[in-house]
Short mmCIF file of C-alpha atoms and ligand atoms in Angstrom, two decimals:
data_model
loop_
_atom_site.label_atom_id
_atom_site.label_comp_id
_atom_site.label_asym_id
_atom_site.label_seq_id
_atom_site.Cartn_x
_atom_site.Cartn_y
_atom_site.Cartn_z
CA MET A 1 -12.31 -23.68 4.21
CA LYS A 2 -11.42 -22.24 0.80
CA ALA A 3 -8.49 -19.81 0.88
CA ARG A 4 -9.29 -16.14 0.28
CA THR A 5 -7.18 -13.69 -1.68
CA LEU A 6 -5.91 -10.26 -0.63
CA PHE A 7 -4.31 -8.07 -3.31
CA HIS A 8 -1.97 -5.15 -2.58
CA VAL A 9 -2.02 -2.19 -4.98
CA SER A 10 -0.23 1.14 -4.42
CA ASP A 11 0.95 4.39 -5.98
CA LEU A 12 -1.29 4.47 -9.02
CA HIS A 13 -0.72 8.24 -9.47
CA LEU A 14 -3.91 8.65 -11.49
CA GLY A 15 -4.00 11.91 -13.40
CA LYS A 16 -0.29 11.83 -14.25
CA ASN A 17 -1.01 10.98 -17.90
CA LEU A 18 -3.25 8.87 -20.10
CA GLU A 19 -0.93 5.87 -20.00
CA THR A 20 -1.26 5.76 -16.19
CA GLU A 21 -5.04 5.65 -16.58
CA ARG A 22 -4.80 2.83 -19.14
CA ARG A 23 -2.54 0.88 -16.80
CA ALA A 24 -4.90 1.34 -13.82
CA ILE A 25 -7.75 0.03 -15.95
CA ALA A 26 -5.62 -3.00 -16.92
CA ILE A 27 -4.92 -3.65 -13.21
CA ARG A 28 -8.63 -3.35 -12.40
CA ASP A 29 -9.49 -5.75 -15.23
CA ALA A 30 -6.93 -8.30 -13.99
CA LEU A 31 -8.32 -8.08 -10.43
CA VAL A 32 -11.90 -8.51 -11.62
CA ALA A 33 -10.89 -11.39 -13.91
CA VAL A 34 -9.49 -13.40 -10.98
CA ASP A 35 -12.50 -12.46 -8.80
CA ALA A 36 -10.28 -10.87 -6.11
CA ASP A 37 -11.79 -11.30 -2.65
CA HIS A 38 -10.30 -8.04 -1.39
CA VAL A 39 -7.99 -5.29 -2.69
CA VAL A 40 -6.12 -2.67 -0.68
CA VAL A 41 -4.59 0.48 -2.19
CA THR A 42 -1.94 2.06 0.03
CA GLY A 43 -1.93 5.68 -1.06
CA ASP A 44 -0.91 7.99 -3.89
CA LEU A 45 -4.14 7.05 -5.61
CA THR A 46 -3.82 10.39 -7.39
CA HIS A 47 -0.87 12.35 -8.75
CA ARG A 48 -1.87 15.94 -7.98
CA GLY A 49 -4.45 15.41 -5.24
CA ARG A 50 -7.26 16.68 -7.46
CA SER A 51 -10.90 15.75 -6.81
CA ARG A 52 -11.30 14.83 -10.49
CA GLU A 53 -8.39 12.37 -10.15
CA LEU A 54 -10.08 10.73 -7.16
CA ALA A 55 -13.34 10.60 -9.14
CA LEU A 56 -11.40 8.80 -11.89
CA PHE A 57 -10.02 6.33 -9.32
CA ARG A 58 -13.54 5.69 -7.99
CA ARG A 59 -14.87 5.16 -11.53
CA ILE A 60 -12.14 2.69 -12.44
CA PHE A 61 -12.34 0.68 -9.22
CA ALA A 62 -16.15 0.85 -8.84
CA PRO A 63 -16.61 -2.86 -9.70
CA LEU A 64 -14.61 -3.70 -6.54
CA ALA A 65 -15.94 -0.91 -4.30
CA GLU A 66 -19.55 -1.74 -5.13
CA ARG A 67 -18.99 -5.23 -3.70
CA ASP A 68 -17.15 -3.92 -0.58
CA ARG A 69 -13.91 -5.42 -1.82
CA LEU A 70 -11.80 -2.25 -1.80
CA THR A 71 -9.99 -0.53 1.09
CA ILE A 72 -7.87 2.61 0.65
CA VAL A 73 -5.57 4.92 2.61
CA PRO A 74 -4.17 8.31 1.53
CA GLY A 75 -0.61 9.07 0.40
CA ASN A 76 1.37 12.30 0.27
CA HIS A 77 0.36 13.01 -3.35
CA ASP A 78 -3.31 12.84 -2.31
CA ARG A 79 -2.68 15.81 0.00
CA LEU A 80 -1.72 18.13 -2.87
CA GLY A 81 -4.23 20.20 -4.86
CA ASP A 82 -7.66 19.72 -3.30
CA ASP A 83 -6.31 17.78 -0.25
CA LEU A 84 -8.18 14.45 -0.50
CA ARG A 85 -7.16 13.17 2.95
CA GLU A 86 -10.64 13.22 4.42
CA ALA A 87 -12.35 11.98 1.25
CA ILE A 88 -10.08 8.91 1.33
CA GLN A 89 -9.60 8.25 5.06
CA GLY A 90 -12.45 10.02 6.88
CA GLU A 91 -11.83 11.89 10.14
CA ALA A 92 -9.60 9.56 12.13
CA ARG A 93 -5.89 8.89 11.53
CA VAL A 94 -6.50 5.27 12.54
CA ALA A 95 -9.59 3.35 11.44
CA ILE A 96 -10.67 -0.27 11.15
CA THR A 97 -12.22 -1.98 8.14
CA ARG A 98 -13.54 -5.51 8.54
CA ALA A 99 -14.02 -7.74 5.52
CA PRO A 100 -14.53 -11.52 5.34
CA GLY A 101 -11.48 -13.10 7.02
CA LEU A 102 -9.75 -9.70 7.37
CA HIS A 103 -9.13 -7.11 10.07
CA LEU A 104 -7.63 -4.10 8.27
CA VAL A 105 -6.18 -1.23 10.30
CA ARG A 106 -5.95 1.87 8.12
CA PHE A 107 -3.39 4.40 9.23
CA ASP A 108 -3.10 7.83 7.63
CA SER A 109 0.67 8.44 7.66
CA THR A 110 0.41 11.79 5.86
CA GLY A 111 0.69 15.24 7.45
CA PRO A 112 -0.15 18.86 6.58
CA HIS A 113 3.43 19.33 5.32
CA ASN A 114 2.51 16.99 2.42
CA ARG A 115 0.53 19.89 0.95
CA ALA A 116 3.88 20.94 -0.53
CA TRP A 117 5.34 18.88 -3.42
CA LEU A 118 8.84 18.58 -1.99
CA SER A 119 7.80 17.49 1.52
CA GLY A 120 6.73 13.94 0.77
CA HIS A 121 7.79 12.25 4.01
CA GLY A 122 5.27 10.75 6.44
CA VAL A 123 4.57 11.21 10.12
CA MET A 124 3.84 8.71 12.89
CA THR A 125 3.69 9.85 16.50
CA GLU A 126 3.83 7.86 19.73
CA GLU A 127 0.04 8.31 19.98
CA ASP A 128 -0.36 6.94 16.44
CA VAL A 129 1.58 3.79 17.39
CA ALA A 130 -0.64 3.37 20.46
CA SER A 131 -3.81 3.89 18.39
CA ILE A 132 -2.69 1.36 15.74
CA SER A 133 -1.83 -1.12 18.49
CA ALA A 134 -5.26 -0.64 20.13
CA ALA A 135 -6.98 -1.15 16.75
CA VAL A 136 -5.02 -4.37 16.17
CA ASP A 137 -6.19 -5.60 19.57
CA LEU A 138 -9.80 -5.54 18.38
CA ALA A 139 -9.22 -8.26 15.75
CA ALA A 140 -11.28 -11.44 15.87
CA ALA A 141 -9.27 -14.60 16.59
CA GLU A 142 -9.62 -15.99 13.07
CA ALA A 143 -9.04 -12.79 11.10
CA LEU A 144 -5.89 -11.99 9.16
CA VAL A 145 -4.57 -8.73 10.63
CA ALA A 146 -3.03 -6.20 8.25
CA VAL A 147 -1.88 -2.64 8.93
CA LEU A 148 -2.22 -0.43 5.85
CA LEU A 149 -0.30 2.82 5.48
CA HIS A 150 1.41 4.78 2.74
CA HIS A 151 4.91 5.52 4.03
CA HIS A 152 7.71 3.03 4.66
CA ILE A 153 8.43 2.08 8.25
CA LEU A 154 12.03 0.99 7.65
CA PRO A 155 14.90 2.53 5.66
CA LEU A 156 14.67 1.71 1.95
CA PRO A 157 16.91 2.68 -0.97
CA ALA A 158 16.09 6.01 -2.63
CA ASP A 159 14.00 5.83 -5.81
CA HIS A 160 15.72 8.66 -7.67
CA PRO A 161 18.66 11.10 -7.39
CA ALA A 162 16.57 13.91 -5.83
CA GLU A 163 15.83 11.65 -2.85
CA ARG A 164 19.49 10.73 -2.49
CA LEU A 165 20.38 14.43 -2.58
CA ALA A 166 17.73 15.24 0.06
CA SER A 167 19.13 12.55 2.37
CA TRP A 168 22.68 13.77 1.77
CA LEU A 169 21.60 17.28 2.76
CA GLY A 170 20.02 15.89 5.92
CA TRP A 171 16.45 16.70 4.83
CA PRO A 172 13.75 14.31 6.02
CA TYR A 173 11.90 13.92 2.71
CA ALA A 174 13.21 10.46 1.79
CA ASP A 175 13.34 9.11 5.36
CA GLU A 176 11.36 6.22 6.76
CA LEU A 177 8.69 6.94 9.38
CA GLU A 178 10.04 7.87 12.76
CA ARG A 179 8.98 5.17 15.25
CA GLY A 180 8.73 2.54 12.50
CA GLY A 181 10.76 0.20 14.69
CA ASP A 182 8.45 0.92 17.65
CA LEU A 183 5.47 0.00 15.49
CA LEU A 184 7.06 -3.30 14.46
CA GLY A 185 7.72 -4.11 18.12
CA ALA A 186 4.13 -3.24 19.06
CA LEU A 187 2.77 -5.48 16.30
CA ARG A 188 4.89 -8.50 17.19
CA GLY A 189 2.79 -11.63 17.61
CA ARG A 190 -0.48 -9.78 16.88
CA CYS A 191 -0.28 -8.73 13.26
CA ASP A 192 0.39 -10.67 10.06
CA LEU A 193 1.00 -8.03 7.41
CA VAL A 194 2.19 -4.44 7.16
CA LEU A 195 1.38 -3.18 3.67
CA HIS A 196 2.69 0.13 2.36
CA GLY A 197 3.80 1.98 -0.74
CA HIS A 198 5.45 5.39 -1.31
CA ARG A 199 8.73 3.97 -2.60
CA HIS A 200 8.05 2.93 -6.18
CA ALA A 201 10.28 -0.17 -6.18
CA SER A 202 8.79 -3.29 -4.62
CA GLN A 203 10.30 -4.65 -1.38
CA ALA A 204 9.56 -7.41 1.10
CA GLY A 205 10.83 -8.34 4.56
CA THR A 206 10.08 -10.87 7.28
CA PHE A 207 10.44 -9.87 10.93
CA PHE A 208 10.44 -12.11 14.01
CA GLY A 209 10.74 -15.01 11.57
CA TYR A 210 11.12 -17.62 14.30
CA ASP A 211 7.88 -16.56 15.99
CA PRO A 212 4.76 -18.65 15.34
CA ARG A 213 3.26 -15.46 13.88
CA PRO A 214 5.96 -13.40 12.13
CA VAL A 215 5.26 -9.88 10.86
CA LEU A 216 5.62 -9.64 7.07
CA VAL A 217 6.28 -6.16 5.66
CA PHE A 218 5.64 -5.46 1.99
CA ASN A 219 6.10 -2.43 -0.19
CA ALA A 220 3.85 -2.84 -3.24
CA GLY A 221 5.89 -0.39 -5.30
CA SER A 222 4.03 1.63 -7.92
CA SER A 223 1.53 -0.80 -9.42
CA THR A 224 1.10 1.31 -12.57
CA ASP A 225 4.90 1.24 -13.07
CA LEU A 226 5.40 -2.43 -12.26
CA GLY A 227 2.39 -3.90 -14.05
CA ARG A 228 1.89 -6.51 -11.38
CA VAL A 229 0.14 -6.78 -8.05
CA ARG A 230 1.11 -8.94 -5.08
CA VAL A 231 -1.51 -11.43 -3.87
CA PHE A 232 -1.68 -13.15 -0.50
CA ALA A 233 -3.72 -16.31 -0.01
CA HIS A 234 -5.09 -16.62 3.52
CA THR A 235 -7.37 -18.74 5.62
CA ARG A 236 -8.32 -18.76 9.31
CA GLY A 237 -6.24 -15.66 9.98
CA ARG A 238 -2.97 -16.87 8.51
CA VAL A 239 -1.14 -16.25 5.24
CA ILE A 240 -0.71 -19.45 3.24
CA GLY A 241 2.68 -19.91 1.59
CA ALA A 242 4.55 -17.24 -0.33
CA PRO A 243 2.71 -14.33 -1.96
CA ALA A 244 2.38 -14.51 -5.73
CA TRP A 245 2.18 -11.79 -8.38
CA LEU A 246 -0.83 -11.09 -10.56
CA ALA A 247 0.37 -9.81 -13.93
CA ALA A 248 -1.70 -6.98 -15.39
CA TRP A 249 0.10 -6.78 -18.74
CA PRO A 250 2.77 -8.75 -20.61
CA GLU A 251 6.25 -9.28 -19.17
CA GLU A 252 8.12 -7.24 -21.80
CA ARG A 253 6.17 -4.07 -20.89
CA ARG A 254 6.71 -4.41 -17.14
CA SER A 255 9.32 -2.70 -14.95
CA PRO A 256 11.74 -5.09 -13.25
CA VAL A 257 10.99 -5.99 -9.64
CA ARG A 258 13.89 -5.06 -7.39
CA PRO A 259 14.71 -8.00 -5.11
CA GLY A 260 13.82 -7.14 -1.53
CA VAL A 261 15.20 -8.02 1.85
CA ALA A 262 14.31 -11.66 2.49
CA SER A 263 11.86 -11.52 -0.40
CA ARG A 264 10.21 -14.68 -1.51
CA PRO A 265 10.13 -16.06 -5.05
CA ALA A 266 7.66 -14.33 -7.33
CA MET A 267 5.19 -16.22 -9.47
CA ASP A 268 2.70 -15.11 -12.07
CA LEU A 269 -0.93 -15.67 -11.33
CA THR A 270 -2.44 -15.60 -14.77
CA PRO A 271 -5.90 -14.03 -15.03
CA THR A 272 -8.56 -16.63 -15.78
CA THR A 273 -10.10 -14.66 -18.65
FE1 FE2 B 1 4.04 7.48 -5.04
FE1 FE2 B 2 4.18 8.74 -1.81
#
C-alpha cells in the first residue's frame, strides 16, 4: 500500500499583518503542490479571534477543505474578539474526525479565561482525559491515531521574556496543561501521535520508546514564523521513519528550528512544482 502523508501546521495567527497572510498562502501553495493527503492545524488560526480572520483562513485553505483534507482545533487566540471556539470545534470539547488511514481525536484545550489576552494557558480536566481516551478507543485497527490539541502537555521553554516573568511570578499563563502526564499514560500503546502548537518554537519528543507503539509528541511551532511544516508518512496505522519538513519558502527567510527533546533529523521535502 502506498504511504500517505499527514502534515502538521499550527499558530498561523492570520490577521496579525499582511506578511502573515502572504506566508499562510505560501504554506497552502506548498501543501497543494505536494498533493498533501491530510493537513491538521492545531490552533491559533487567527490572531485576534475575529470572524473575518477565520473567513480569511477558510478562503486560503479552501483547496484542502473542499477535498476533506483539513482538520482544525481552536487555540487561545481564537477565543479573543468574536470567540471562534464553536465555529472551529463545534459543541464538544472532544470530537473524532476520520480520514483515509487516520483516526484524529480533536481536543479543545481552550477555556473561557482565554477571552482575555494575558490568560493564554490551556485547560484539561480529568473528564477531558477520560473523553480523549474513550475517543482513542474507537479507532479502527489499521488507522494511525493522532490526538490534536493546541496547548503543550509537557513543560517547554518560554518563547519570550513575558512568559518567563509570568512563570517567575507563579502565574499559570506559560504552564503546560495540568494532567498532561496523565494523558500520556492514558495514550500509551494506543496512540501514535500527539500534535500541538501554542509554543512558537518547534519541539519533538518520543515517549515509551521501547514499546512496540511509542507515543510521539510534536509541537509544530508557528508555521508562519518557521516557514516549514512537518510531514509524517504513514501506512497501515503506523508512522514510517522520521518525519520530514516541507519548506514553504527559501532557507534564508526561515526562522531557525530549535532542536527538541529526542528530535529526529530534519529534511526538506521540496515541493514538486
Ligand atoms: Fe500562537
Ligand atoms: Fe496559543
